[in-house]
Amino acid sequence: QVQLVESGGGLVQAGGSLRLTCAASGRTFSTNSMGWFRQAPGKEREFVAAINWSGSSTNYADSVKGQFTISRDVAKNTVYLQMNSLKVEDTAVYYCAAVRRAWRILTPTVEYDDVYWGQGTQVTVSS
């Protein structure tokens, strides 16, 4: 059974940093694009960042460019999201995502069922 387990969320003051980790199990994702989405209260889930299977290519939402960094350790089947200079508007539940099919890039408009999802981790940024 495939599982994506996020960790590293929490409460932080504005301007602080957090590092999210997503550990995948049940299969290898060495040929699959992975990434992060987030959902704030009362809002739709939105794309945050994606990384390709090798880690050589990344993509970010405009709202987090220069602020967040996505990376992965293919051998550990793990993806990370380093979040710096956090703002109150970054408050959300952050979800790890892994594309089900090999060699397909995770995009902002990916179909929900085309992706494995984690259970989410809460990030709260206080002013």
Coordinates of N, CA, C and O in Angstrom, one line a residue:
Q1 N 0.8 -1.2 0.0 CA 0.0 0.0 0.0 C 0.9 1.3 0.0 O 1.8 1.4 0.8
V2 N 0.6 2.1 -0.9 CA 1.4 3.4 -1.0 C 1.0 4.3 0.1 O -0.2 4.6 0.3
Q3 N 2.0 4.9 0.7 CA 1.7 5.9 1.7 C 2.7 7.1 1.5 O 3.9 6.9 1.3
L4 N 2.1 8.3 1.6 CA 2.9 9.5 1.7 C 2.7 10.1 3.1 O 1.6 10.5 3.4
V5 N 3.8 10.3 3.8 CA 3.6 10.8 5.2 C 4.4 12.1 5.3 O 5.6 12.1 5.2
E6 N 3.6 13.1 5.6 CA 4.3 14.4 5.8 C 4.6 14.7 7.2 O 3.9 14.2 8.1
S7 N 5.6 15.5 7.5 CA 6.0 15.9 8.8 C 6.7 17.2 8.7 O 7.1 17.7 7.6
G8 N 6.9 17.9 9.9 CA 7.6 19.1 9.9 C 6.8 20.4 10.0 O 7.3 21.5 10.1
G9 N 5.5 20.2 9.9 CA 4.6 21.4 10.1 C 4.6 21.8 11.5 O 5.1 21.2 12.4
G10 N 3.9 23.0 11.7 CA 3.8 23.5 13.1 C 3.5 25.0 13.1 O 3.1 25.5 12.1
L11 N 3.7 25.6 14.3 CA 3.4 27.0 14.4 C 4.7 27.8 14.4 O 5.7 27.4 15.1
V12 N 4.8 28.8 13.6 CA 6.0 29.6 13.5 C 5.6 31.1 13.4 O 4.5 31.4 12.9
Q13 N 6.5 32.0 13.8 CA 6.2 33.4 13.7 C 6.5 33.8 12.3 O 7.4 33.2 11.6
A14 N 5.9 34.9 11.8 CA 6.2 35.4 10.5 C 7.7 35.8 10.4 O 8.3 36.3 11.4
G15 N 8.2 35.4 9.3 CA 9.7 35.6 9.1 C 10.5 34.4 9.4 O 11.7 34.3 9.1
G16 N 9.9 33.4 10.0 CA 10.6 32.2 10.4 C 10.6 31.2 9.3 O 10.2 31.4 8.1
S17 N 11.2 30.0 9.6 CA 11.3 28.9 8.6 C 10.8 27.6 9.1 O 10.8 27.4 10.3
L18 N 10.4 26.8 8.2 CA 10.1 25.4 8.5 C 10.6 24.5 7.3 O 10.6 25.0 6.2
R19 N 10.8 23.3 7.6 CA 11.2 22.3 6.6 C 10.2 21.2 6.6 O 10.2 20.4 7.6
L20 N 9.4 21.0 5.6 CA 8.5 19.9 5.5 C 9.2 18.7 4.9 O 10.0 18.8 3.9
T21 N 8.9 17.5 5.3 CA 9.4 16.2 4.8 C 8.2 15.4 4.4 O 7.2 15.3 5.1
C22 N 8.3 14.7 3.2 CA 7.4 13.7 2.8 C 8.1 12.4 2.5 O 8.9 12.3 1.6
A23 N 7.8 11.4 3.3 CA 8.4 10.1 3.2 C 7.4 9.2 2.5 O 6.3 9.0 3.0
A24 N 7.8 8.6 1.4 CA 7.0 7.7 0.6 C 7.3 6.3 0.9 O 8.5 5.9 1.1
S25 N 6.3 5.4 0.9 CA 6.5 4.0 1.2 C 5.5 3.2 0.3 O 4.6 3.8 -0.2
G26 N 5.8 1.9 0.2 CA 4.9 1.1 -0.6 C 5.4 0.9 -2.0 O 4.9 -0.1 -2.7
R27 N 6.1 1.7 -2.5 CA 6.7 1.6 -3.9 C 7.8 2.7 -4.0 O 7.8 3.7 -3.3
T28 N 8.6 2.5 -5.0 CA 9.6 3.5 -5.3 C 9.0 4.6 -6.2 O 8.2 4.3 -7.1
F29 N 9.4 5.8 -6.0 CA 9.0 6.9 -6.8 C 10.2 7.5 -7.6 O 10.2 8.7 -8.0
S30 N 11.1 6.7 -7.9 CA 12.3 7.2 -8.6 C 12.1 7.6 -10.0 O 12.9 8.3 -10.6
T31 N 10.9 7.2 -10.6 CA 10.6 7.6 -11.9 C 9.4 8.5 -11.9 O 8.7 8.8 -13.0
N32 N 9.0 9.1 -10.8 CA 7.8 9.9 -10.7 C 8.1 11.3 -10.1 O 8.9 11.5 -9.2
S33 N 7.4 12.2 -10.7 CA 7.4 13.6 -10.2 C 6.6 13.7 -8.9 O 5.6 13.0 -8.7
M34 N 7.2 14.5 -8.0 CA 6.5 14.7 -6.7 C 6.4 16.2 -6.4 O 7.1 17.0 -7.1
G35 N 5.7 16.6 -5.4 CA 5.6 18.0 -5.1 C 4.7 18.2 -3.9 O 4.3 17.3 -3.1
W36 N 4.3 19.5 -3.8 CA 3.5 20.0 -2.7 C 2.3 20.9 -3.2 O 2.5 21.7 -4.1
F37 N 1.2 20.7 -2.5 CA 0.1 21.6 -2.7 C -0.3 22.1 -1.3 O 0.2 21.5 -0.3
R38 N -1.1 23.1 -1.2 CA -1.6 23.5 0.1 C -3.0 24.0 0.0 O -3.5 24.3 -1.1
Q39 N -3.7 24.0 1.1 CA -5.1 24.4 1.2 C -5.3 25.2 2.5 O -5.1 24.7 3.6
A40 N -5.6 26.5 2.3 CA -6.0 27.4 3.4 C -7.5 27.3 3.7 O -8.2 26.9 2.8
P41 N -7.8 27.7 4.9 CA -9.3 27.6 5.3 C -10.1 28.4 4.3 O -9.8 29.5 4.0
G42 N -11.2 27.7 3.8 CA -12.1 28.4 2.9 C -11.6 28.6 1.5 O -12.3 29.2 0.7
K43 N -10.5 28.0 1.2 CA -9.9 28.1 -0.2 C -9.7 26.8 -0.8 O -9.7 25.8 -0.1
E44 N -9.5 26.8 -2.1 CA -9.3 25.6 -2.8 C -7.8 25.2 -2.7 O -6.9 26.0 -2.4
R45 N -7.6 23.9 -2.9 CA -6.2 23.4 -2.8 C -5.4 24.0 -4.0 O -5.9 24.1 -5.1
E46 N -4.2 24.5 -3.7 CA -3.4 25.1 -4.7 C -2.0 24.6 -4.8 O -1.4 24.1 -3.8
F47 N -1.5 24.6 -6.0 CA -0.1 24.1 -6.2 C 0.9 25.0 -5.6 O 0.8 26.2 -5.5
V48 N 1.9 24.4 -5.0 CA 3.0 25.1 -4.4 C 4.4 24.9 -5.2 O 5.0 25.8 -5.6
A49 N 4.7 23.6 -5.3 CA 6.0 23.3 -6.0 C 6.0 21.9 -6.4 O 5.3 21.0 -5.9
A50 N 6.9 21.6 -7.5 CA 7.0 20.3 -8.0 C 8.5 20.0 -8.3 O 9.2 21.0 -8.6
I51 N 8.8 18.8 -8.4 CA 10.2 18.4 -8.7 C 10.1 17.1 -9.6 O 9.2 16.3 -9.4
N52 N 11.0 17.0 -10.6 CA 10.9 15.9 -11.4 C 11.6 14.6 -10.8 O 12.0 14.7 -9.6
W53 N 11.6 13.5 -11.5 CA 12.0 12.2 -10.9 C 13.5 12.3 -10.5 O 13.8 11.6 -9.5
S54 N 14.3 13.0 -11.2 CA 15.7 13.0 -10.8 C 16.1 14.1 -9.8 O 17.2 14.1 -9.3
G55 N 15.2 15.1 -9.7 CA 15.6 16.3 -8.9 C 16.2 17.4 -9.7 O 16.6 18.4 -9.1
S56 N 16.4 17.2 -11.0 CA 17.1 18.2 -11.8 C 16.3 19.3 -12.3 O 16.8 20.3 -12.8
S57 N 15.0 19.2 -12.1 CA 14.1 20.3 -12.6 C 13.0 20.5 -11.5 O 12.4 19.6 -11.0
T58 N 12.7 21.8 -11.3 CA 11.7 22.2 -10.3 C 10.8 23.3 -10.9 O 11.1 23.9 -11.9
N59 N 9.6 23.4 -10.3 CA 8.7 24.4 -10.7 C 8.0 24.9 -9.4 O 7.7 24.2 -8.5
Y60 N 7.7 26.2 -9.4 CA 7.1 26.8 -8.2 C 5.9 27.7 -8.6 O 5.9 28.3 -9.7
A61 N 5.0 27.8 -7.7 CA 4.0 28.8 -7.8 C 4.6 30.2 -7.7 O 5.6 30.4 -6.9
D62 N 4.1 31.2 -8.4 CA 4.6 32.5 -8.3 C 4.7 33.1 -6.9 O 5.6 33.8 -6.5
S63 N 3.7 32.7 -6.1 CA 3.6 33.2 -4.8 C 4.7 32.7 -3.8 O 4.9 33.4 -2.8
V64 N 5.4 31.7 -4.2 CA 6.5 31.2 -3.3 C 7.8 31.2 -3.9 O 8.8 30.7 -3.3
K65 N 8.0 31.6 -5.1 CA 9.3 31.7 -5.8 C 10.2 32.5 -5.0 O 9.9 33.6 -4.6
G66 N 11.4 32.0 -4.8 CA 12.4 32.7 -4.1 C 12.3 32.6 -2.6 O 13.2 33.0 -1.8
Q67 N 11.2 32.0 -2.1 CA 10.9 31.8 -0.7 C 11.0 30.4 -0.3 O 11.4 30.0 0.8
F68 N 10.4 29.5 -1.1 CA 10.4 28.0 -0.8 C 11.4 27.3 -1.8 O 11.6 27.8 -2.9
T69 N 11.9 26.2 -1.3 CA 12.8 25.4 -2.1 C 12.4 23.9 -2.0 O 12.3 23.4 -0.8
I70 N 12.1 23.3 -3.1 CA 11.8 21.9 -3.1 C 13.0 21.1 -3.5 O 13.8 21.5 -4.3
S71 N 13.2 19.9 -2.8 CA 14.3 19.0 -3.1 C 13.8 17.6 -2.9 O 12.8 17.4 -2.3
R72 N 14.6 16.6 -3.3 CA 14.3 15.2 -3.0 C 15.5 14.4 -2.9 O 16.6 14.7 -3.4
D73 N 15.4 13.3 -2.2 CA 16.4 12.3 -2.0 C 15.8 11.0 -2.6 O 15.0 10.4 -2.0
V74 N 16.2 10.7 -3.8 CA 15.6 9.6 -4.6 C 15.8 8.3 -3.8 O 15.0 7.5 -3.7
A75 N 17.0 8.1 -3.3 CA 17.4 6.9 -2.6 C 16.5 6.7 -1.4 O 16.2 5.5 -1.0
K76 N 16.1 7.8 -0.7 CA 15.3 7.7 0.5 C 13.8 7.8 0.2 O 13.0 7.7 1.1
N77 N 13.5 8.0 -1.1 CA 12.1 8.1 -1.5 C 11.4 9.2 -0.7 O 10.2 9.1 -0.2
T78 N 12.1 10.3 -0.6 CA 11.6 11.4 0.2 C 11.7 12.7 -0.5 O 12.7 12.9 -1.3
V79 N 10.8 13.6 -0.3 CA 10.8 15.0 -0.9 C 10.7 16.0 0.3 O 10.1 15.7 1.3
Y80 N 11.3 17.1 0.1 CA 11.4 18.1 1.1 C 10.8 19.5 0.6 O 10.9 19.7 -0.6
L81 N 10.4 20.3 1.5 CA 10.0 21.7 1.1 C 10.6 22.6 2.2 O 10.1 22.6 3.4
Q82 N 11.6 23.3 1.8 CA 12.2 24.3 2.8 C 11.4 25.6 2.6 O 11.4 26.2 1.5
M83 N 10.9 26.1 3.7 CA 10.1 27.3 3.6 C 10.7 28.4 4.5 O 10.8 28.2 5.7
N84 N 11.1 29.5 3.8 CA 11.8 30.6 4.5 C 10.9 31.8 4.5 O 10.0 31.9 3.6
S85 N 11.2 32.8 5.3 CA 10.6 34.1 5.3 C 9.0 33.9 5.3 O 8.3 34.5 4.5
L86 N 8.6 33.0 6.2 CA 7.1 32.7 6.1 C 6.3 33.9 6.5 O 6.6 34.7 7.3
K87 N 5.1 33.9 5.8 CA 4.1 35.0 5.9 C 2.8 34.4 6.5 O 2.6 33.2 6.4
V88 N 2.0 35.2 7.1 CA 0.8 34.8 7.6 C -0.1 34.1 6.5 O -0.7 33.1 6.8
E89 N 0.0 34.6 5.3 CA -0.7 34.0 4.2 C -0.2 32.7 3.7 O -0.8 32.0 2.9
D90 N 0.9 32.2 4.3 CA 1.4 30.8 4.0 C 0.7 29.8 4.9 O 0.9 28.6 4.7
T91 N -0.1 30.3 5.8 CA -0.9 29.3 6.7 C -1.8 28.5 5.9 O -2.6 29.0 5.1
A92 N -1.7 27.2 6.1 CA -2.5 26.2 5.3 C -2.1 24.8 5.7 O -1.1 24.6 6.5
V93 N -2.9 23.9 5.3 CA -2.5 22.4 5.3 C -1.7 22.1 4.1 O -2.2 22.4 3.0
Y94 N -0.5 21.6 4.3 CA 0.4 21.3 3.1 C 0.3 19.8 2.8 O 0.5 19.0 3.7
Y95 N 0.1 19.5 1.6 CA -0.1 18.1 1.1 C 1.0 17.7 0.2 O 1.3 18.4 -0.8
C96 N 1.6 16.5 0.5 CA 2.6 15.9 -0.4 C 1.8 15.2 -1.6 O 0.7 14.6 -1.3
A97 N 2.4 15.3 -2.8 CA 1.8 14.6 -3.9 C 2.8 13.9 -4.7 O 3.9 14.4 -4.9
A98 N 2.4 12.8 -5.3 CA 3.3 12.0 -6.2 C 2.5 11.5 -7.4 O 1.4 10.9 -7.2
V99 N 2.9 11.8 -8.6 CA 2.2 11.4 -9.8 C 2.2 9.9 -9.9 O 3.3 9.3 -9.7
R100 N 1.1 9.3 -10.2 CA 1.0 7.9 -10.3 C 1.8 7.3 -11.4 O 2.4 6.3 -11.3
R101 N 1.7 8.0 -12.6 CA 2.4 7.4 -13.8 C 3.8 7.9 -13.8 O 4.1 9.1 -13.5
A102 N 4.7 7.1 -14.3 CA 6.1 7.4 -14.5 C 6.3 8.4 -15.6 O 5.5 8.5 -16.5
W103 N 7.3 9.3 -15.4 CA 7.8 10.2 -16.4 C 6.7 11.3 -16.7 O 6.7 11.9 -17.8
R104 N 5.8 11.5 -15.8 CA 4.8 12.6 -16.0 C 5.1 13.6 -14.9 O 5.2 13.3 -13.7
I105 N 5.2 14.9 -15.4 CA 5.5 16.0 -14.4 C 4.3 16.3 -13.6 O 3.2 16.4 -14.2
L106 N 4.5 16.6 -12.4 CA 3.4 17.1 -11.5 C 3.1 18.6 -11.9 O 4.0 19.4 -11.9
T107 N 1.9 18.9 -12.3 CA 1.6 20.2 -12.8 C 0.5 20.8 -11.8 O -0.2 20.1 -11.1
P108 N 0.4 22.1 -11.9 CA -0.7 22.8 -11.1 C -2.1 22.3 -11.4 O -3.0 22.4 -10.5
T109 N -2.3 21.8 -12.6 CA -3.7 21.4 -13.0 C -3.8 19.9 -13.0 O -4.7 19.4 -13.7
V110 N -3.0 19.2 -12.3 CA -3.1 17.8 -12.3 C -4.4 17.3 -11.8 O -5.0 17.9 -10.9
E111 N -4.9 16.2 -12.4 CA -6.2 15.7 -12.0 C -6.0 15.0 -10.6 O -5.0 14.3 -10.4
Y112 N -6.9 15.2 -9.7 CA -6.8 14.6 -8.4 C -6.5 13.2 -8.4 O -5.6 12.7 -7.6
D113 N -7.2 12.4 -9.2 CA -7.0 10.9 -9.2 C -5.7 10.5 -9.8 O -5.4 9.3 -9.8
D114 N -5.0 11.4 -10.5 CA -3.8 11.0 -11.1 C -2.6 11.1 -10.2 O -1.4 10.8 -10.6
V115 N -2.9 11.3 -8.9 CA -1.8 11.6 -7.9 C -2.1 10.8 -6.6 O -3.2 10.6 -6.2
Y116 N -1.0 10.4 -6.0 CA -1.1 9.9 -4.6 C -1.0 11.1 -3.7 O -0.2 12.0 -4.0
W117 N -1.8 11.1 -2.7 CA -1.8 12.3 -1.7 C -1.4 11.8 -0.3 O -1.8 10.7 0.1
G118 N -0.7 12.7 0.4 CA -0.5 12.5 1.8 C -1.7 13.0 2.6 O -2.6 13.6 2.0
Q119 N -1.6 12.8 3.9 CA -2.7 13.2 4.7 C -2.7 14.7 5.1 O -3.7 15.3 5.6
G120 N -1.6 15.3 4.9 CA -1.4 16.8 5.1 C -0.8 17.1 6.4 O -0.9 16.3 7.4
T121 N -0.1 18.2 6.5 CA 0.5 18.7 7.7 C 0.2 20.2 7.9 O 0.3 20.9 6.9
Q122 N -0.2 20.6 9.0 CA -0.6 22.0 9.3 C 0.6 22.9 9.4 O 1.5 22.6 10.2
V123 N 0.5 24.0 8.7 CA 1.5 25.0 8.9 C 0.8 26.3 9.3 O -0.1 26.7 8.6
T124 N 1.1 26.8 10.4 CA 0.4 28.1 10.9 C 1.5 29.1 11.2 O 2.4 28.9 11.9
V125 N 1.3 30.3 10.5 CA 2.3 31.4 10.7 C 1.5 32.5 11.4 O 0.5 33.0 10.9
S126 N 2.1 32.9 12.5 CA 1.5 33.9 13.3 C 2.2 35.3 13.1 O 3.4 35.3 12.8
S127 N 1.4 36.3 13.3 CA 2.0 37.7 13.0 C 2.7 38.2 14.3 O 2.6 37.7 15.3

